[in-house]
């Protein structure tokens, strides 16, 4: 069986192998808008600097690694995803074997995985700045299918440094948040971090209830 790279998957190819269905019911993924926590003024000031620093490099070709360092790492820090009891893992290998008519072995490497206990809190896929989020969407969705059981809900996060989007998967249904961008007058990094905090709190609560 010749392995297929997750980075080469299109959304249509992914749906051929898995019974995936987009759920457009606003209530299916309401948590990216509801009950978002407040941000401290110190955090807002820091995110203003993060945005200004990144935009100052707009004439440069930024690799995926630079995007991780200059944008993703500060977001994870402000969201407290670097702090116990949460911890991040980098370059996590994932693999799924699809049986049946479209028998395939799909392999990939998840950029960053934030973990709470042994549960996936958020799977993160980054792309270099000149690529759109669409280039990594099917890849991120594939990674969410890899989450360990018993974990019915998983969240993903996509960014190229300029644009940001969240994904929710429940079983074989998925939905996305709005896409946030640096190219608006208001600093949408505030909302991005607020959503990270909110989803993190939900996952920790769900995990604790499952373990109880």
Coordinates of C-alpha atoms in Angstrom, one line a residue:
X1 CA 0.0 0.0 0.0
X2 CA 1.6 3.3 -1.1
X3 CA 1.1 5.9 1.7
X4 CA -0.6 9.2 0.8
X5 CA 0.7 12.3 2.4
X6 CA -1.9 14.3 4.4
X7 CA -0.5 17.5 2.9
X8 CA -1.5 16.3 -0.6
X9 CA -5.1 15.6 0.3
X10 CA -7.8 17.7 -1.2
X11 CA -11.1 18.1 0.6
X12 CA -12.9 16.0 -2.0
X13 CA -10.3 13.2 -1.6
X14 CA -10.8 13.3 2.1
X15 CA -14.5 13.0 1.8
X16 CA -14.1 10.1 -0.6
X17 CA -12.4 8.2 2.2
X18 CA -14.3 9.4 5.2
X19 CA -18.1 10.1 5.6
X20 CA -17.4 13.8 6.4
X21 CA -20.2 16.3 6.3
X22 CA -20.1 20.0 6.9
X23 CA -22.7 21.2 9.5
X24 CA -23.9 24.8 8.9
X25 CA -26.2 24.9 11.8
X26 CA -25.1 28.0 13.8
X27 CA -25.7 26.1 17.1
X28 CA -23.3 23.3 16.1
X29 CA -20.2 25.5 16.6
X30 CA -21.5 28.4 18.7
X31 CA -18.7 28.4 21.2
X32 CA -16.4 30.4 19.1
X33 CA -18.8 33.3 19.6
X34 CA -20.4 32.7 23.0
X35 CA -19.1 33.5 26.5
X36 CA -15.7 34.6 25.4
X37 CA -13.4 35.6 28.3
X38 CA -12.1 39.1 28.8
X39 CA -8.5 40.0 28.0
X40 CA -6.2 41.9 30.4
X41 CA -5.0 45.3 29.1
X42 CA -1.4 44.0 29.3
X43 CA -2.3 41.1 27.0
X44 CA -4.0 43.5 24.5
X45 CA -0.9 45.7 24.5
X46 CA 1.3 42.7 23.8
X47 CA -1.0 41.5 21.0
X48 CA -0.8 45.0 19.5
X49 CA 3.0 44.6 19.3
X50 CA 2.7 41.1 17.9
X51 CA 0.5 42.4 15.1
X52 CA 2.7 45.4 14.4
X53 CA 5.9 43.3 14.3
X54 CA 4.3 40.8 11.9
X55 CA 3.0 43.5 9.6
X56 CA 6.4 45.2 9.5
X57 CA 7.7 42.1 7.8
X58 CA 5.1 42.2 5.0
X59 CA 7.7 42.7 2.3
X60 CA 9.5 39.5 3.4
X61 CA 8.8 35.9 2.4
X62 CA 8.2 34.3 5.7
X63 CA 8.6 30.5 6.0
X64 CA 6.3 28.4 8.1
X65 CA 8.9 28.2 10.8
X66 CA 9.0 32.0 11.1
X67 CA 5.2 32.2 11.2
X68 CA 5.3 29.7 14.1
X69 CA 7.9 31.8 16.0
X70 CA 6.6 35.3 15.3
X71 CA 2.8 34.7 15.4
X72 CA 1.8 31.3 16.7
X73 CA 4.1 31.2 19.8
X74 CA 2.9 34.5 21.1
X75 CA -0.8 33.5 20.7
X76 CA -0.2 30.2 22.5
X77 CA 1.6 32.1 25.3
X78 CA -1.2 34.7 25.9
X79 CA -3.8 31.9 25.7
X80 CA -1.9 30.1 28.5
X81 CA -1.4 27.0 26.3
X82 CA 2.3 26.9 27.5
X83 CA 1.3 26.6 31.1
X84 CA 0.5 23.5 33.2
X85 CA -1.7 21.5 33.1
X86 CA -1.5 22.2 29.3
X87 CA 1.5 21.4 27.2
X88 CA 2.3 21.6 23.5
X89 CA 3.9 18.9 21.3
X90 CA 5.5 19.7 18.0
X91 CA 5.7 17.7 14.8
X92 CA 3.4 14.9 16.0
X93 CA 3.2 12.0 13.5
X94 CA -0.3 10.8 12.6
X95 CA -1.4 7.9 10.5
X96 CA -4.8 6.4 9.4
X97 CA -5.5 3.4 7.3
X98 CA -8.6 3.5 5.2
X99 CA -10.1 0.2 4.3
X100 CA -12.7 -0.7 1.6
X101 CA -12.8 0.6 -2.0
X102 CA -10.5 3.5 -1.4
X103 CA -8.0 1.5 0.7
X104 CA -5.2 4.0 1.6
X105 CA -2.6 4.6 4.2
X106 CA -2.5 8.3 5.0
X107 CA 0.4 9.8 6.9
X108 CA 1.1 13.3 8.1
X109 CA 2.8 15.4 10.7
X110 CA 0.8 17.7 12.9
X111 CA 2.6 21.1 13.4
X112 CA 1.5 21.7 17.0
X113 CA -0.7 19.7 19.3
X114 CA -1.9 21.2 22.6
X115 CA -2.6 18.4 25.1
X116 CA -4.5 18.2 28.4
X117 CA -3.7 15.0 30.3
X118 CA -3.7 12.5 27.4
X119 CA -6.5 14.3 25.5
X120 CA -6.1 16.6 22.5
X121 CA -7.1 20.1 23.4
X122 CA -6.3 21.7 20.0
X123 CA -4.6 20.6 16.8
X124 CA -2.8 23.4 15.0
X125 CA -1.7 23.6 11.4
X126 CA 0.4 26.5 10.2
X127 CA 1.3 27.6 6.6
X128 CA 3.8 30.0 5.3
X129 CA 2.4 33.5 4.8
X130 CA 2.0 33.4 1.0
X131 CA -0.3 30.4 1.2
X132 CA -4.1 30.6 1.9
X133 CA -5.8 28.8 4.7
X134 CA -7.6 26.6 2.2
X135 CA -4.3 24.9 1.4
X136 CA -4.2 23.5 4.9
X137 CA -7.8 22.9 5.6
X138 CA -8.2 19.3 4.5
X139 CA -4.9 18.5 6.2
X140 CA -6.1 19.9 9.5
X141 CA -9.5 18.1 9.2
X142 CA -7.7 14.8 8.6
X143 CA -5.7 15.4 11.8
X144 CA -8.9 16.0 13.8
X145 CA -10.1 12.5 12.7
X146 CA -7.0 11.1 14.4
X147 CA -7.9 12.2 17.9
X148 CA -7.9 9.4 20.4
X149 CA -11.0 7.8 21.8
X150 CA -13.1 8.5 23.9
X151 CA -12.9 12.1 22.6
X152 CA -16.0 12.8 20.5
X153 CA -15.1 16.5 20.0
X154 CA -11.9 18.0 18.7
X155 CA -10.9 21.5 17.8
X156 CA -8.4 22.7 15.2
X157 CA -6.8 26.0 14.4
X158 CA -5.4 27.2 11.1
X159 CA -3.1 30.1 10.5
X160 CA -0.7 31.5 8.0
X161 CA 0.2 34.4 10.3
X162 CA -2.1 36.8 8.5
X163 CA -5.4 34.8 8.7
X164 CA -6.9 32.6 11.4
X165 CA -9.7 30.1 11.5
X166 CA -11.0 27.5 14.0
X167 CA -12.5 24.1 13.2
X168 CA -14.8 21.9 15.3
X169 CA -15.2 18.2 14.6
X170 CA -17.9 16.0 16.2
X171 CA -17.9 12.5 14.9
X172 CA -17.8 12.9 11.1
X173 CA -19.4 16.4 11.1
X174 CA -17.4 19.6 11.1
X175 CA -17.9 23.3 11.1
X176 CA -15.7 26.4 10.9
X177 CA -15.5 29.8 12.6
X178 CA -15.4 33.0 10.7
X179 CA -11.9 33.8 9.3
X180 CA -10.0 36.5 11.2
X181 CA -7.3 38.6 9.7
X182 CA -4.6 41.1 10.5
X183 CA -5.8 43.3 7.7
X184 CA -8.5 45.1 9.6
X185 CA -8.3 48.3 11.6
X186 CA -9.3 46.5 14.8
X187 CA -6.8 43.9 16.2
X188 CA -8.6 40.6 15.7
X189 CA -5.8 38.8 17.5
X190 CA -7.8 39.7 20.6
X191 CA -10.7 37.6 19.5
X192 CA -8.4 34.8 18.3
X193 CA -6.9 34.5 21.8
X194 CA -10.3 34.8 23.5
X195 CA -11.6 31.9 21.4
X196 CA -8.5 29.8 22.2
X197 CA -9.1 30.4 25.9
X198 CA -12.8 29.5 25.6
X199 CA -12.2 26.3 23.6
X200 CA -9.4 25.3 26.0
X201 CA -11.7 25.8 29.0
X202 CA -14.4 23.7 27.4
X203 CA -12.1 20.8 26.5
X204 CA -10.6 20.7 30.0
X205 CA -14.1 20.7 31.5
X206 CA -15.2 17.9 29.2
X207 CA -12.1 15.9 29.9
X208 CA -12.5 16.2 33.7
X209 CA -16.2 15.1 33.4
X210 CA -15.2 12.1 31.2
X211 CA -12.6 11.1 33.7
X212 CA -14.9 11.5 36.8

